[in-house]
Amino acid sequence: RWPGNIRELSNLVERIAIMKPAGMITLDDLPQRYRCNAQPANSRVSRLSDDGQPVKLNLKEHLRALEAGLIGEAMARSDGVVAQAARLLSMRRTTLVEKVARYRID
């Protein structure tokens, strides 16, 4: 669980990557306020729906949501300038235009 917004998460990841440029980032590397809900890396985590049933994992849907989120963030950071967002994402502008239309990103 993440208690903040996506920008806070991005800033935290950047800060940790700068402070620990090599090796694995562990729970101890996180500021204390982000450790309270964390589970150890070696614990088995099962995803359950609200009714307690296992959630079916769909890689394609997960990747689509991840891609749409990154594109939305890049568009927000570039104030809607497609060419600038395409540079942030290291992709061609025409490809980004197609994906923005496909995901209906404003």
mmCIF file of N, CA and C in Angstrom:
data_model
loop_
_atom_site.group_PDB
_atom_site.id
_atom_site.type_symbol
_atom_site.label_atom_id
_atom_site.label_comp_id
_atom_site.label_asym_id
_atom_site.label_seq_id
_atom_site.Cartn_x
_atom_site.Cartn_y
_atom_site.Cartn_z
ATOM 1 N N ARG A 1 0.848 -1.184 0.000
ATOM 2 C CA ARG A 1 0.000 0.000 0.000
ATOM 3 C C ARG A 1 0.883 1.233 0.000
ATOM 4 N N TRP A 2 0.441 2.259 -0.725
ATOM 5 C CA TRP A 2 1.166 3.514 -0.768
ATOM 6 C C TRP A 2 0.262 4.602 -0.214
ATOM 7 N N PRO A 3 0.694 5.289 0.860
ATOM 8 C CA PRO A 3 -0.163 6.270 1.513
ATOM 9 C C PRO A 3 -0.254 7.606 0.790
ATOM 10 N N GLY A 4 0.621 7.867 -0.165
ATOM 11 C CA GLY A 4 0.652 9.175 -0.810
ATOM 12 C C GLY A 4 0.209 9.105 -2.262
ATOM 13 N N ASN A 5 0.535 10.164 -3.019
ATOM 14 C CA ASN A 5 0.192 10.178 -4.430
ATOM 15 C C ASN A 5 1.383 9.709 -5.268
ATOM 16 N N ILE A 6 1.186 9.585 -6.553
ATOM 17 C CA ILE A 6 2.212 9.030 -7.433
ATOM 18 C C ILE A 6 3.459 9.918 -7.492
ATOM 19 N N ARG A 7 3.282 11.208 -7.379
ATOM 20 C CA ARG A 7 4.432 12.114 -7.412
ATOM 21 C C ARG A 7 5.321 11.910 -6.180
ATOM 22 N N GLU A 8 4.699 11.690 -5.020
ATOM 23 C CA GLU A 8 5.470 11.413 -3.809
ATOM 24 C C GLU A 8 6.244 10.111 -3.946
ATOM 25 N N LEU A 9 5.615 9.104 -4.534
ATOM 26 C CA LEU A 9 6.286 7.824 -4.750
ATOM 27 C C LEU A 9 7.462 7.998 -5.703
ATOM 28 N N SER A 10 7.252 8.731 -6.772
ATOM 29 C CA SER A 10 8.327 8.992 -7.738
ATOM 30 C C SER A 10 9.498 9.715 -7.075
ATOM 31 N N ASN A 11 9.200 10.713 -6.285
ATOM 32 C CA ASN A 11 10.262 11.455 -5.601
ATOM 33 C C ASN A 11 11.025 10.571 -4.624
ATOM 34 N N LEU A 12 10.311 9.710 -3.894
ATOM 35 C CA LEU A 12 10.962 8.806 -2.953
ATOM 36 C C LEU A 12 11.889 7.835 -3.686
ATOM 37 N N VAL A 13 11.423 7.273 -4.795
ATOM 38 C CA VAL A 13 12.249 6.341 -5.562
ATOM 39 C C VAL A 13 13.503 7.038 -6.081
ATOM 40 N N GLU A 14 13.352 8.241 -6.602
ATOM 41 C CA GLU A 14 14.516 8.996 -7.081
ATOM 42 C C GLU A 14 15.505 9.253 -5.942
ATOM 43 N N ARG A 15 14.993 9.658 -4.783
ATOM 44 C CA ARG A 15 15.852 9.957 -3.640
ATOM 45 C C ARG A 15 16.612 8.719 -3.172
ATOM 46 N N ILE A 16 15.919 7.596 -3.091
ATOM 47 C CA ILE A 16 16.570 6.363 -2.654
ATOM 48 C C ILE A 16 17.606 5.910 -3.681
ATOM 49 N N ALA A 17 17.284 6.042 -4.959
ATOM 50 C CA ALA A 17 18.224 5.640 -6.006
ATOM 51 C C ALA A 17 19.496 6.480 -5.959
ATOM 52 N N ILE A 18 19.370 7.734 -5.602
ATOM 53 C CA ILE A 18 20.547 8.598 -5.483
ATOM 54 C C ILE A 18 21.357 8.217 -4.247
ATOM 55 N N MET A 19 20.659 7.949 -3.146
ATOM 56 C CA MET A 19 21.349 7.637 -1.902
ATOM 57 C C MET A 19 21.940 6.223 -1.901
ATOM 58 N N LYS A 20 21.365 5.333 -2.697
ATOM 59 C CA LYS A 20 21.854 3.951 -2.754
ATOM 60 C C LYS A 20 21.937 3.532 -4.221
ATOM 61 N N PRO A 21 22.981 3.999 -4.924
ATOM 62 C CA PRO A 21 23.064 3.765 -6.369
ATOM 63 C C PRO A 21 23.352 2.314 -6.756
ATOM 64 N N ALA A 22 23.847 1.504 -5.844
ATOM 65 C CA ALA A 22 24.157 0.110 -6.177
ATOM 66 C C ALA A 22 23.533 -0.804 -5.133
ATOM 67 N N GLY A 23 23.244 -2.014 -5.531
ATOM 68 C CA GLY A 23 22.706 -2.989 -4.601
ATOM 69 C C GLY A 23 21.197 -2.953 -4.538
ATOM 70 N N MET A 24 20.651 -3.820 -3.722
ATOM 71 C CA MET A 24 19.208 -3.937 -3.575
ATOM 72 C C MET A 24 18.696 -2.961 -2.519
ATOM 73 N N ILE A 25 17.601 -2.334 -2.820
ATOM 74 C CA ILE A 25 16.951 -1.446 -1.863
ATOM 75 C C ILE A 25 16.091 -2.312 -0.956
ATOM 76 N N THR A 26 16.275 -2.153 0.329
ATOM 77 C CA THR A 26 15.529 -2.958 1.295
ATOM 78 C C THR A 26 14.565 -2.083 2.086
ATOM 79 N N LEU A 27 13.777 -2.701 2.902
ATOM 80 C CA LEU A 27 12.827 -1.989 3.746
ATOM 81 C C LEU A 27 13.538 -0.983 4.649
ATOM 82 N N ASP A 28 14.739 -1.332 5.091
ATOM 83 C CA ASP A 28 15.493 -0.440 5.970
ATOM 84 C C ASP A 28 15.913 0.858 5.278
ATOM 85 N N ASP A 29 15.924 0.867 3.954
ATOM 86 C CA ASP A 29 16.290 2.072 3.206
ATOM 87 C C ASP A 29 15.151 3.083 3.139
ATOM 88 N N LEU A 30 13.936 2.648 3.434
ATOM 89 C CA LEU A 30 12.784 3.544 3.393
ATOM 90 C C LEU A 30 12.705 4.384 4.652
ATOM 91 N N PRO A 31 12.213 5.615 4.538
ATOM 92 C CA PRO A 31 11.954 6.405 5.737
ATOM 93 C C PRO A 31 10.936 5.668 6.629
ATOM 94 N N GLN A 32 11.030 5.850 7.908
ATOM 95 C CA GLN A 32 10.196 5.128 8.879
ATOM 96 C C GLN A 32 8.708 5.236 8.573
ATOM 97 N N ARG A 33 8.241 6.389 8.136
ATOM 98 C CA ARG A 33 6.796 6.571 7.945
ATOM 99 C C ARG A 33 6.225 5.681 6.840
ATOM 100 N N TYR A 34 7.093 5.138 5.972
ATOM 101 C CA TYR A 34 6.625 4.271 4.901
ATOM 102 C C TYR A 34 6.778 2.785 5.227
ATOM 103 N N ARG A 35 7.282 2.471 6.389
ATOM 104 C CA ARG A 35 7.528 1.072 6.745
ATOM 105 C C ARG A 35 6.370 0.407 7.462
ATOM 106 N N CYS A 36 5.431 1.143 7.975
ATOM 107 C CA CYS A 36 4.413 0.588 8.871
ATOM 108 C C CYS A 36 3.553 -0.493 8.224
ATOM 109 N N ASN A 37 3.187 -0.374 6.954
ATOM 110 C CA ASN A 37 2.308 -1.348 6.315
ATOM 111 C C ASN A 37 3.055 -2.343 5.448
ATOM 112 N N ALA A 38 4.363 -2.286 5.452
ATOM 113 C CA ALA A 38 5.143 -3.146 4.571
ATOM 114 C C ALA A 38 5.229 -4.558 5.111
ATOM 115 N N GLN A 39 5.374 -5.502 4.180
ATOM 116 C CA GLN A 39 5.584 -6.894 4.549
ATOM 117 C C GLN A 39 6.993 -7.282 4.126
ATOM 118 N N PRO A 40 7.634 -8.188 4.824
ATOM 119 C CA PRO A 40 8.966 -8.613 4.431
ATOM 120 C C PRO A 40 8.959 -9.182 3.018
ATOM 121 N N ALA A 41 10.075 -8.991 2.302
ATOM 122 C CA ALA A 41 10.172 -9.429 0.914
ATOM 123 C C ALA A 41 10.001 -10.931 0.768
ATOM 124 N N ASN A 42 10.373 -11.697 1.793
ATOM 125 C CA ASN A 42 10.286 -13.141 1.676
ATOM 126 C C ASN A 42 8.929 -13.704 2.092
ATOM 127 N N SER A 43 7.999 -12.846 2.517
ATOM 128 C CA SER A 43 6.678 -13.349 2.894
ATOM 129 C C SER A 43 5.857 -13.583 1.627
ATOM 130 N N ARG A 44 4.991 -14.565 1.684
ATOM 131 C CA ARG A 44 4.156 -14.848 0.529
ATOM 132 C C ARG A 44 2.931 -13.954 0.602
ATOM 133 N N VAL A 45 2.696 -13.198 -0.442
ATOM 134 C CA VAL A 45 1.564 -12.283 -0.490
ATOM 135 C C VAL A 45 0.547 -12.852 -1.469
ATOM 136 N N SER A 46 -0.668 -13.060 -1.009
ATOM 137 C CA SER A 46 -1.713 -13.499 -1.919
ATOM 138 C C SER A 46 -2.677 -12.346 -2.095
ATOM 139 N N ARG A 47 -3.094 -12.140 -3.314
ATOM 140 C CA ARG A 47 -4.034 -11.069 -3.598
ATOM 141 C C ARG A 47 -5.446 -11.615 -3.466
ATOM 142 N N LEU A 48 -6.240 -10.954 -2.655
ATOM 143 C CA LEU A 48 -7.611 -11.381 -2.437
ATOM 144 C C LEU A 48 -8.557 -10.246 -2.768
ATOM 145 N N SER A 49 -9.701 -10.582 -3.313
ATOM 146 C CA SER A 49 -10.719 -9.578 -3.584
ATOM 147 C C SER A 49 -11.442 -9.249 -2.284
ATOM 148 N N ASP A 50 -12.400 -8.350 -2.348
ATOM 149 C CA ASP A 50 -13.145 -7.952 -1.156
ATOM 150 C C ASP A 50 -13.900 -9.122 -0.525
ATOM 151 N N ASP A 51 -14.291 -10.098 -1.345
ATOM 152 C CA ASP A 51 -15.015 -11.240 -0.791
ATOM 153 C C ASP A 51 -14.091 -12.371 -0.355
ATOM 154 N N GLY A 52 -12.772 -12.137 -0.373
ATOM 155 C CA GLY A 52 -11.811 -13.104 0.117
ATOM 156 C C GLY A 52 -11.369 -14.132 -0.903
ATOM 157 N N GLN A 53 -11.872 -14.041 -2.120
ATOM 158 C CA GLN A 53 -11.486 -14.971 -3.178
ATOM 159 C C GLN A 53 -10.195 -14.506 -3.858
ATOM 160 N N PRO A 54 -9.376 -15.441 -4.332
ATOM 161 C CA PRO A 54 -8.146 -15.047 -5.028
ATOM 162 C C PRO A 54 -8.454 -14.217 -6.268
ATOM 163 N N VAL A 55 -7.647 -13.201 -6.516
ATOM 164 C CA VAL A 55 -7.811 -12.342 -7.679
ATOM 165 C C VAL A 55 -7.054 -12.957 -8.838
ATOM 166 N N LYS A 56 -7.692 -13.019 -9.999
ATOM 167 C CA LYS A 56 -7.008 -13.519 -11.190
ATOM 168 C C LYS A 56 -6.089 -12.415 -11.692
ATOM 169 N N LEU A 57 -4.849 -12.762 -11.922
ATOM 170 C CA LEU A 57 -3.877 -11.795 -12.403
ATOM 171 C C LEU A 57 -3.875 -11.805 -13.923
ATOM 172 N N ASN A 58 -3.923 -10.629 -14.518
ATOM 173 C CA ASN A 58 -3.928 -10.499 -15.969
ATOM 174 C C ASN A 58 -2.780 -9.589 -16.363
ATOM 175 N N LEU A 59 -1.728 -10.167 -16.894
ATOM 176 C CA LEU A 59 -0.527 -9.410 -17.225
ATOM 177 C C LEU A 59 -0.807 -8.332 -18.257
ATOM 178 N N LYS A 60 -1.568 -8.646 -19.292
ATOM 179 C CA LYS A 60 -1.857 -7.654 -20.335
ATOM 180 C C LYS A 60 -2.564 -6.430 -19.761
ATOM 181 N N GLU A 61 -3.555 -6.680 -18.921
ATOM 182 C CA GLU A 61 -4.279 -5.555 -18.315
ATOM 183 C C GLU A 61 -3.378 -4.749 -17.391
ATOM 184 N N HIS A 62 -2.548 -5.438 -16.642
ATOM 185 C CA HIS A 62 -1.629 -4.754 -15.740
ATOM 186 C C HIS A 62 -0.659 -3.886 -16.533
ATOM 187 N N LEU A 63 -0.108 -4.418 -17.613
ATOM 188 C CA LEU A 63 0.834 -3.651 -18.437
ATOM 189 C C LEU A 63 0.156 -2.470 -19.118
ATOM 190 N N ARG A 64 -1.082 -2.669 -19.566
ATOM 191 C CA ARG A 64 -1.826 -1.552 -20.176
ATOM 192 C C ARG A 64 -2.033 -0.429 -19.160
ATOM 193 N N ALA A 65 -2.422 -0.811 -17.959
ATOM 194 C CA ALA A 65 -2.654 0.198 -16.916
ATOM 195 C C ALA A 65 -1.354 0.909 -16.562
ATOM 196 N N LEU A 66 -0.270 0.166 -16.486
ATOM 197 C CA LEU A 66 1.033 0.758 -16.190
ATOM 198 C C LEU A 66 1.447 1.721 -17.295
ATOM 199 N N GLU A 67 1.297 1.294 -18.550
ATOM 200 C CA GLU A 67 1.655 2.145 -19.679
ATOM 201 C C GLU A 67 0.795 3.410 -19.710
ATOM 202 N N ALA A 68 -0.492 3.254 -19.513
ATOM 203 C CA ALA A 68 -1.383 4.415 -19.515
ATOM 204 C C ALA A 68 -1.021 5.378 -18.391
ATOM 205 N N GLY A 69 -0.668 4.841 -17.230
ATOM 206 C CA GLY A 69 -0.269 5.697 -16.110
ATOM 207 C C GLY A 69 1.004 6.467 -16.395
ATOM 208 N N LEU A 70 1.994 5.799 -16.986
ATOM 209 C CA LEU A 70 3.252 6.476 -17.316
ATOM 210 C C LEU A 70 3.038 7.539 -18.387
ATOM 211 N N ILE A 71 2.219 7.226 -19.374
ATOM 212 C CA ILE A 71 1.932 8.204 -20.424
ATOM 213 C C ILE A 71 1.200 9.406 -19.830
ATOM 214 N N GLY A 72 0.229 9.144 -18.970
ATOM 215 C CA GLY A 72 -0.491 10.248 -18.318
ATOM 216 C C GLY A 72 0.433 11.120 -17.491
ATOM 217 N N GLU A 73 1.363 10.497 -16.768
ATOM 218 C CA GLU A 73 2.313 11.257 -15.964
ATOM 219 C C GLU A 73 3.244 12.089 -16.848
ATOM 220 N N ALA A 74 3.721 11.502 -17.944
ATOM 221 C CA ALA A 74 4.599 12.235 -18.856
ATOM 222 C C ALA A 74 3.860 13.410 -19.495
ATOM 223 N N MET A 75 2.600 13.202 -19.851
ATOM 224 C CA MET A 75 1.815 14.287 -20.440
ATOM 225 C C MET A 75 1.591 15.399 -19.413
ATOM 226 N N ALA A 76 1.374 15.028 -18.162
ATOM 227 C CA ALA A 76 1.184 16.040 -17.117
ATOM 228 C C ALA A 76 2.482 16.813 -16.879
ATOM 229 N N ARG A 77 3.604 16.091 -16.814
ATOM 230 C CA ARG A 77 4.890 16.758 -16.590
ATOM 231 C C ARG A 77 5.264 17.702 -17.724
ATOM 232 N N SER A 78 4.807 17.376 -18.934
ATOM 233 C CA SER A 78 5.154 18.203 -20.092
ATOM 234 C C SER A 78 4.054 19.197 -20.433
ATOM 235 N N ASP A 79 3.089 19.355 -19.531
ATOM 236 C CA ASP A 79 1.952 20.270 -19.740
ATOM 237 C C ASP A 79 1.242 20.017 -21.068
ATOM 238 N N GLY A 80 1.132 18.738 -21.436
ATOM 239 C CA GLY A 80 0.397 18.358 -22.639
ATOM 240 C C GLY A 80 1.175 18.478 -23.930
ATOM 241 N N VAL A 81 2.447 18.834 -23.871
ATOM 242 C CA VAL A 81 3.264 18.948 -25.082
ATOM 243 C C VAL A 81 3.721 17.538 -25.462
ATOM 244 N N VAL A 82 3.152 17.020 -26.567
ATOM 245 C CA VAL A 82 3.374 15.632 -26.956
ATOM 246 C C VAL A 82 4.843 15.355 -27.250
ATOM 247 N N ALA A 83 5.502 16.238 -27.968
ATOM 248 C CA ALA A 83 6.909 16.014 -28.318
ATOM 249 C C ALA A 83 7.776 15.909 -27.064
ATOM 250 N N GLN A 84 7.505 16.749 -26.094
ATOM 251 C CA GLN A 84 8.271 16.717 -24.849
ATOM 252 C C GLN A 84 7.965 15.440 -24.052
ATOM 253 N N ALA A 85 6.713 15.053 -24.000
ATOM 254 C CA ALA A 85 6.334 13.818 -23.304
ATOM 255 C C ALA A 85 6.956 12.606 -23.988
ATOM 256 N N ALA A 86 7.008 12.612 -25.310
ATOM 257 C CA ALA A 86 7.623 11.511 -26.052
ATOM 258 C C ALA A 86 9.106 11.392 -25.711
ATOM 259 N N ARG A 87 9.786 12.525 -25.566
ATOM 260 C CA ARG A 87 11.204 12.487 -25.165
ATOM 261 C C ARG A 87 11.354 11.904 -23.763
ATOM 262 N N LEU A 88 10.464 12.292 -22.835
ATOM 263 C CA LEU A 88 10.516 11.747 -21.476
ATOM 264 C C LEU A 88 10.357 10.229 -21.476
ATOM 265 N N LEU A 89 9.533 9.735 -22.377
ATOM 266 C CA LEU A 89 9.234 8.308 -22.434
ATOM 267 C C LEU A 89 10.157 7.544 -23.388
ATOM 268 N N SER A 90 11.047 8.264 -24.050
ATOM 269 C CA SER A 90 11.966 7.660 -25.031
ATOM 270 C C SER A 90 11.194 6.901 -26.109
ATOM 271 N N MET A 91 10.206 7.582 -26.690
ATOM 272 C CA MET A 91 9.443 6.965 -27.776
ATOM 273 C C MET A 91 9.174 8.002 -28.858
ATOM 274 N N ARG A 92 8.781 7.528 -30.018
ATOM 275 C CA ARG A 92 8.468 8.446 -31.118
ATOM 276 C C ARG A 92 7.180 9.196 -30.816
ATOM 277 N N ARG A 93 7.129 10.427 -31.284
ATOM 278 C CA ARG A 93 5.959 11.270 -31.058
ATOM 279 C C ARG A 93 4.703 10.645 -31.656
ATOM 280 N N THR A 94 4.820 10.094 -32.869
ATOM 281 C CA THR A 94 3.655 9.495 -33.525
ATOM 282 C C THR A 94 3.122 8.293 -32.738
ATOM 283 N N THR A 95 4.020 7.509 -32.151
ATOM 284 C CA THR A 95 3.612 6.374 -31.325
ATOM 285 C C THR A 95 2.872 6.867 -30.085
ATOM 286 N N LEU A 96 3.397 7.927 -29.494
ATOM 287 C CA LEU A 96 2.753 8.480 -28.301
ATOM 288 C C LEU A 96 1.366 9.015 -28.629
ATOM 289 N N VAL A 97 1.222 9.690 -29.768
ATOM 290 C CA VAL A 97 -0.092 10.211 -30.176
ATOM 291 C C VAL A 97 -1.101 9.066 -30.292
ATOM 292 N N GLU A 98 -0.676 7.942 -30.889
ATOM 293 C CA GLU A 98 -1.560 6.785 -31.028
ATOM 294 C C GLU A 98 -1.966 6.228 -29.665
ATOM 295 N N LYS A 99 -1.009 6.141 -28.755
ATOM 296 C CA LYS A 99 -1.292 5.579 -27.431
ATOM 297 C C LYS A 99 -2.160 6.522 -26.605
ATOM 298 N N VAL A 100 -1.948 7.823 -26.733
ATOM 299 C CA VAL A 100 -2.795 8.804 -26.030
ATOM 300 C C VAL A 100 -4.246 8.653 -26.504
ATOM 301 N N ALA A 101 -4.423 8.480 -27.798
ATOM 302 C CA ALA A 101 -5.782 8.286 -28.324
ATOM 303 C C ALA A 101 -6.359 6.953 -27.864
ATOM 304 N N ARG A 102 -5.552 5.877 -27.882
ATOM 305 C CA ARG A 102 -6.024 4.550 -27.478
ATOM 306 C C ARG A 102 -6.469 4.531 -26.015
ATOM 307 N N TYR A 103 -5.679 5.176 -25.151
ATOM 308 C CA TYR A 103 -5.996 5.180 -23.718
ATOM 309 C C TYR A 103 -6.899 6.343 -23.317
ATOM 310 N N ARG A 104 -7.223 7.193 -24.283
ATOM 311 C CA ARG A 104 -8.088 8.360 -24.045
ATOM 312 C C ARG A 104 -7.546 9.233 -22.924
ATOM 313 N N ILE A 105 -6.279 9.578 -23.060
ATOM 314 C CA ILE A 105 -5.605 10.427 -22.063
ATOM 315 C C ILE A 105 -5.772 11.868 -22.486
ATOM 316 N N ASP A 106 -6.204 12.704 -21.556
ATOM 317 C CA ASP A 106 -6.402 14.129 -21.867
ATOM 318 C C ASP A 106 -5.134 14.913 -21.677
#
